[in-house]
Short mmCIF file of C-alpha atoms and ligand atoms in Angstrom, two decimals:
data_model
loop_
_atom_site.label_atom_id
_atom_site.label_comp_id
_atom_site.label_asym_id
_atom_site.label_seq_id
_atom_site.Cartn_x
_atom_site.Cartn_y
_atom_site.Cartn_z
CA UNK A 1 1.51 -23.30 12.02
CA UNK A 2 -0.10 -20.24 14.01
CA UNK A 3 -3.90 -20.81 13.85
CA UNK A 4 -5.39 -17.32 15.15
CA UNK A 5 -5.28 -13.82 13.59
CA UNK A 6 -3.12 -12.64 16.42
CA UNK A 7 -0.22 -15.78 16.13
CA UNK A 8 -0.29 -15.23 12.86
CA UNK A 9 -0.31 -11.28 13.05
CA UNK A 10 2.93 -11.99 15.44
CA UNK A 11 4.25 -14.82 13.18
CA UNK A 12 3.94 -11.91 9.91
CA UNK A 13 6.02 -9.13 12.76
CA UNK A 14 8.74 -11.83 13.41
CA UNK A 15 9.36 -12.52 9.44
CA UNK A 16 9.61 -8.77 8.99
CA UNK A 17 12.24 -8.79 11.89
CA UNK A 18 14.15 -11.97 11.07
CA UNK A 19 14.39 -10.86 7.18
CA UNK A 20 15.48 -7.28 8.05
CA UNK A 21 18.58 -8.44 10.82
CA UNK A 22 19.57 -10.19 7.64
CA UNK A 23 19.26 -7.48 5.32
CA UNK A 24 21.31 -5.11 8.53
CA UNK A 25 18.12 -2.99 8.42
CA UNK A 26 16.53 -1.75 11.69
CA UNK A 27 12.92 -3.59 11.43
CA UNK A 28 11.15 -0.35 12.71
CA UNK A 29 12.12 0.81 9.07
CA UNK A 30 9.62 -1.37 7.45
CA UNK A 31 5.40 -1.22 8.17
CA UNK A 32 3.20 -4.09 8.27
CA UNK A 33 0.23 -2.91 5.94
CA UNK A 34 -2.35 -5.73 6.79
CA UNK A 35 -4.41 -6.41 3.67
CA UNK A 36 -8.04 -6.72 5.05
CA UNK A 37 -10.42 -6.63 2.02
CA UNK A 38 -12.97 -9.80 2.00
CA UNK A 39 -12.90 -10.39 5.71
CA UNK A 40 -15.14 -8.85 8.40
CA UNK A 41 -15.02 -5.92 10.50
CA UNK A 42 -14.24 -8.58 13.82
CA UNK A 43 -11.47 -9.69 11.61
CA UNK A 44 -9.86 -6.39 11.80
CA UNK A 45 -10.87 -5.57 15.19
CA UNK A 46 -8.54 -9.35 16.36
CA UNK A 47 -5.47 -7.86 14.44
CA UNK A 48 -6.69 -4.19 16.06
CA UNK A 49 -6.62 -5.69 19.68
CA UNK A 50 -3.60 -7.72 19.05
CA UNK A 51 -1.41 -4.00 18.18
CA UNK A 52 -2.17 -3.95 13.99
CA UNK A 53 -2.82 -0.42 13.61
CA UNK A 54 -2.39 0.03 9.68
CA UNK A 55 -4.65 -2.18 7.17
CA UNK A 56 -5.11 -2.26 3.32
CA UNK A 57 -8.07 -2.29 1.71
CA UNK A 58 -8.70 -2.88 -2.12
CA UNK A 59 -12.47 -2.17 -2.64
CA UNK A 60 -14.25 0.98 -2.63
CA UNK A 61 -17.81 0.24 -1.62
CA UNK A 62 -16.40 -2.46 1.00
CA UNK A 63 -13.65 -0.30 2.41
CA UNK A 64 -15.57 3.04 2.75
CA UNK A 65 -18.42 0.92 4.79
CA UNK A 66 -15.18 -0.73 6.99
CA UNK A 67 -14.12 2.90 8.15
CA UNK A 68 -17.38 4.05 8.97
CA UNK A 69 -17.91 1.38 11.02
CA UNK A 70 -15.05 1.62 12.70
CA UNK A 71 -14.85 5.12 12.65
CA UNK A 72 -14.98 5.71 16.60
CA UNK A 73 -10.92 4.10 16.53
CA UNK A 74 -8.86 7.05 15.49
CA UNK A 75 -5.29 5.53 15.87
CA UNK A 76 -6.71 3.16 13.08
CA UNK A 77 -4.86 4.34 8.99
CA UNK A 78 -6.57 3.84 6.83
CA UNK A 79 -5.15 2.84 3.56
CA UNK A 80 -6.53 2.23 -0.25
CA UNK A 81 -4.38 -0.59 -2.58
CA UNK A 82 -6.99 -1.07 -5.17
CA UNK A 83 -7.93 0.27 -8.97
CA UNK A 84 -10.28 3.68 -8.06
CA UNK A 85 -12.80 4.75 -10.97
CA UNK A 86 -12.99 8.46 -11.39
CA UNK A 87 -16.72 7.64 -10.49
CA UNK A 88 -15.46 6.45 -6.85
CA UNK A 89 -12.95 8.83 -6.34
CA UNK A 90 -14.48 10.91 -3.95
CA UNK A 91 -14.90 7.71 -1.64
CA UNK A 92 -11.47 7.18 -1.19
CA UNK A 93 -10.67 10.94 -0.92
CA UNK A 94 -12.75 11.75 2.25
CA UNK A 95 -12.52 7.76 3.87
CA UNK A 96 -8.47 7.48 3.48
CA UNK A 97 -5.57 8.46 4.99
CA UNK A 98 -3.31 6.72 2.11
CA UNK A 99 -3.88 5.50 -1.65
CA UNK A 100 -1.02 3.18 -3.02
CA UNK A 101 -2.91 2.91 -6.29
CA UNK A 102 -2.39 5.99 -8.41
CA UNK A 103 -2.41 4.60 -11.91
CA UNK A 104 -3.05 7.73 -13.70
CA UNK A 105 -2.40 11.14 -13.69
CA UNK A 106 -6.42 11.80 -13.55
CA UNK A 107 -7.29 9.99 -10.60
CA UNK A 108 -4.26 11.97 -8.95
CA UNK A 109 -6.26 15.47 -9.58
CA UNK A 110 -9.41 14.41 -8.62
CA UNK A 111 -8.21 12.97 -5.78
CA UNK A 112 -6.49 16.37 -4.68
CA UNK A 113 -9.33 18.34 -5.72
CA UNK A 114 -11.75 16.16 -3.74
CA UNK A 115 -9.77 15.93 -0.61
CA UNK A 116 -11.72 17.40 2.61
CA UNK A 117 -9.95 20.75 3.62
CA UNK A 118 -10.58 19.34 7.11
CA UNK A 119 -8.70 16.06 6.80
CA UNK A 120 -4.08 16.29 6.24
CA UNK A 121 -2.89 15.57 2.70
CA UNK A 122 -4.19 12.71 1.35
CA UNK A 123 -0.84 9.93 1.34
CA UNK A 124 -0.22 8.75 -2.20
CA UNK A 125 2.39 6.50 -3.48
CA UNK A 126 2.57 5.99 -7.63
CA UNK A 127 1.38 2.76 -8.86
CA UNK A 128 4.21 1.11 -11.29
CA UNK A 129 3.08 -1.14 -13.65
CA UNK A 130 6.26 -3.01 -13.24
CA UNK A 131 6.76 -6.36 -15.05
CA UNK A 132 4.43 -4.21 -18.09
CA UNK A 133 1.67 -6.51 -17.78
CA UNK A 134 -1.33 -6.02 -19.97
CA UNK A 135 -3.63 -6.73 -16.86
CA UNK A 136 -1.91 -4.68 -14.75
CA UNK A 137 -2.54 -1.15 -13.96
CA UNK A 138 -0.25 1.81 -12.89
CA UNK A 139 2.34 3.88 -14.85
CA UNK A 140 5.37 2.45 -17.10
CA UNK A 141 8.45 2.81 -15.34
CA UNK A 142 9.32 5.61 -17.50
CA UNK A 143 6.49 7.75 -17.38
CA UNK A 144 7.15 7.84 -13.25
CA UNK A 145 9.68 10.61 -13.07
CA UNK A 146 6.87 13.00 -15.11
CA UNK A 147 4.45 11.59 -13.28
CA UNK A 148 5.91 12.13 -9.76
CA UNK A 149 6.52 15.86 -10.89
CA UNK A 150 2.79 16.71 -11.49
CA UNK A 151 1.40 15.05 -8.46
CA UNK A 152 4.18 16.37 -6.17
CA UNK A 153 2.35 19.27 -7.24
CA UNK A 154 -0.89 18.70 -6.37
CA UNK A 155 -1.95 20.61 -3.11
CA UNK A 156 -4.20 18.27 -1.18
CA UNK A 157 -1.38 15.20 -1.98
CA UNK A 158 1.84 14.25 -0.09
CA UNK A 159 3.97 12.08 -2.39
CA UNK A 160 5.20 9.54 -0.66
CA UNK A 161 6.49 6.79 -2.99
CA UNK A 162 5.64 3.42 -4.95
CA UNK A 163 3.76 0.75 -5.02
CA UNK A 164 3.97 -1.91 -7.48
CA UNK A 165 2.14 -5.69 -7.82
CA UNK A 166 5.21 -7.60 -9.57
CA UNK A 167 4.12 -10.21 -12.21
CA UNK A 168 3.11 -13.67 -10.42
CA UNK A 169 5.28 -16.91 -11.13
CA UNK A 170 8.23 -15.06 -11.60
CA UNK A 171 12.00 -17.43 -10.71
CA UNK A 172 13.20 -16.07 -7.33
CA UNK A 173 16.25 -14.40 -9.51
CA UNK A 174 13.44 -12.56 -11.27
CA UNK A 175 11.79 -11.56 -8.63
CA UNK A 176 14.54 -10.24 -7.23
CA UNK A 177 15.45 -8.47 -10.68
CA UNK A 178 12.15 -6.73 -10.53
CA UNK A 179 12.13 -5.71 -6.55
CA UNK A 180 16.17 -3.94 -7.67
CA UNK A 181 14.43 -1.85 -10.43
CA UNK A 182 11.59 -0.62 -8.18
CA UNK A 183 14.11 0.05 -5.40
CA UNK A 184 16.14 2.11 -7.75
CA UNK A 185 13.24 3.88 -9.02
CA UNK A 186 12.76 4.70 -5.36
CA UNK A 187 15.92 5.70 -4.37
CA UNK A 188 15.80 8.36 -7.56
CA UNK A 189 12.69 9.32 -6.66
CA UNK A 190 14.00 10.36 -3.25
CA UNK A 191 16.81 12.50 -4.69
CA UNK A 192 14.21 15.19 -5.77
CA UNK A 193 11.25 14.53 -3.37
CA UNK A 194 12.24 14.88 0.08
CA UNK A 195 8.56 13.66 1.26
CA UNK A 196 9.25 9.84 -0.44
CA UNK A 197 10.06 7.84 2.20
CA UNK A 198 7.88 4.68 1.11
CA UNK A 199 8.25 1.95 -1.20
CA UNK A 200 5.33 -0.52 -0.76
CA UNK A 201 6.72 -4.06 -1.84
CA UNK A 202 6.11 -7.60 -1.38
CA UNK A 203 3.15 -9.33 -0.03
CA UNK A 204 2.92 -12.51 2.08
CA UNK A 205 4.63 -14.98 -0.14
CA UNK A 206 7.44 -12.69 -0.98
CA UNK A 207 7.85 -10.46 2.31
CA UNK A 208 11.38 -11.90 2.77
CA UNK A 209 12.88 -10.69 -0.60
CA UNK A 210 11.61 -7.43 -0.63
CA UNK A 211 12.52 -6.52 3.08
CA UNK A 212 15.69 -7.62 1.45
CA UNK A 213 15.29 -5.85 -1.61
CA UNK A 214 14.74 -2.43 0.63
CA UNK A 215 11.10 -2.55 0.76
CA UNK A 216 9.53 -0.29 3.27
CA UNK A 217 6.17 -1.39 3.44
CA UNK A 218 4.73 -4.83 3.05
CA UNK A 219 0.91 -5.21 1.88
CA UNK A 220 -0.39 -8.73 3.98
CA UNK A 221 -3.46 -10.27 3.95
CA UNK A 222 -3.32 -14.60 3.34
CA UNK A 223 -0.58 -14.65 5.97
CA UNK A 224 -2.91 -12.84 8.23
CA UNK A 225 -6.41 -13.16 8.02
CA UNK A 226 -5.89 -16.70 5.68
CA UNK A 227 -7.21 -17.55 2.65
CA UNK A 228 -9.71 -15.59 1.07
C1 PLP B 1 -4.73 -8.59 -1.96
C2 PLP B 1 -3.57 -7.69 -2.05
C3 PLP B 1 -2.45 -7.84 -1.22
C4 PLP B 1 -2.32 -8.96 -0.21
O1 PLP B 1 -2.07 -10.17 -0.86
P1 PLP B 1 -1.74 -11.51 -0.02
O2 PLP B 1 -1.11 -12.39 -1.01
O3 PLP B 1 -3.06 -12.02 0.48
O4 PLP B 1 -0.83 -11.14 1.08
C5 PLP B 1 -1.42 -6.93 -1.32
N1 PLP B 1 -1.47 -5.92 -2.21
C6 PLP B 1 -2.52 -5.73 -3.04
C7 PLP B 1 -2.51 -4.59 -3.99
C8 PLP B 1 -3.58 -6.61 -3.00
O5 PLP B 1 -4.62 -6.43 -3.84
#
């Protein structure tokens, strides 16, 4: 069992590459997202020096302070996975290169609206409230085709996909059931937006099935930084 950020940075890598040869997918198709939120700034700086370059965090106050700090790194993304306030928004707009978590359409325009005209298009991928769970944010899946047709819209946004937090303790078979519909989603999605290129699946007890499922980015933190 790998005992140090970096063997268990490289142990997370060699999953992603053993699960994609299986799948016949080339593993520079899928992107390690490493899920940093709870854990210190010389946490992230161990995965930094080790190669990480992309990390995930899920809390505004926490993650805005995280990039300042580390501001002076700018090969470093940047990306935001958690449930944004309208009252926050404005954090995550000027501190982010990507948000997975658009759960509503209003978030989406003040996110575009409060986008620096300095900084690219702010990356967004549509949160899908999946397995319909009452705890859950993000759209139903079939509010995401009208959803995906205002925010492609949006000026300061680049569309880029889905992201979706399947329900825990599902059977493997349902798992796999529920990775399927999000890939299809994503593969419709792609017809009309040529920007989507990202579907942001699986986490680090169910990397495997969704690099087999056609996941192209995997959100890790336990299997990283250990248990929070
Ligand atoms: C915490 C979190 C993760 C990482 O979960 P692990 O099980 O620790 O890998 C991934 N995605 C989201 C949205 C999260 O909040």
């Amino acid at each position: 069992m790998p005992n140090t950020i970096a063997e268990r940075l490289q142990a997370t890598l060699s999953a992603i590459a053993k699960a994609a040869e299986l799948a016949q997918r080339p593993a520079s198709d899928i992107q390690l997202l490493a899920v940093s939120k709870t854990k210190p700034v010389s946490d992230i700086m161990l995965a930094y020096t080790a190669g990480q370059r992309h990390f995930g965090e899920n809390y505004v106050q926490e993650g805005v302070a995280k990039t300042e700090e580390l501001a002076h790194l700018s090969d470093l993304v940047w990306h935001f996975i958690g449930p944004i306030q309208s009252n926050k928004s404005a954090f995550v707009a000027k501190n982010f290169s990507w948000c997975h978590s658009i759960d509503r359409l209003k978030i989406a325009k003040r996110l575009s609206a409060q986008r620096p005209e300095a900084l690219p298009a702010l990356n967004v991928c549509i949160q899908v409230n999946i397995n319909m769970e009452e705890t859950k944010s993000g759209f139903a899946p079939e509010e995401v085709s009208s959803a995906a047709q205002i925010i492609a819209e949006l000026p300061n946004l680049n569309l880029r996909g889905l992201m979706a937090i399947p329900k825990a303790s599902q059977s493997e078979p349902e798992l796999a059931a529920t990775f399927a519909a999000l890939h299809d989603m994503f593969t419709d999605l792609q017809t009309h937006y040529p920007s989507v290129d990202t579907l942001s699946m699986g986490m680090s007890s169910d990397l495997e099935l969704a690099v087999a499922s056609g996941s192209t980015m995997v959100r890790v933190g336990t299997g990283i930084f250990g248990a929070r």
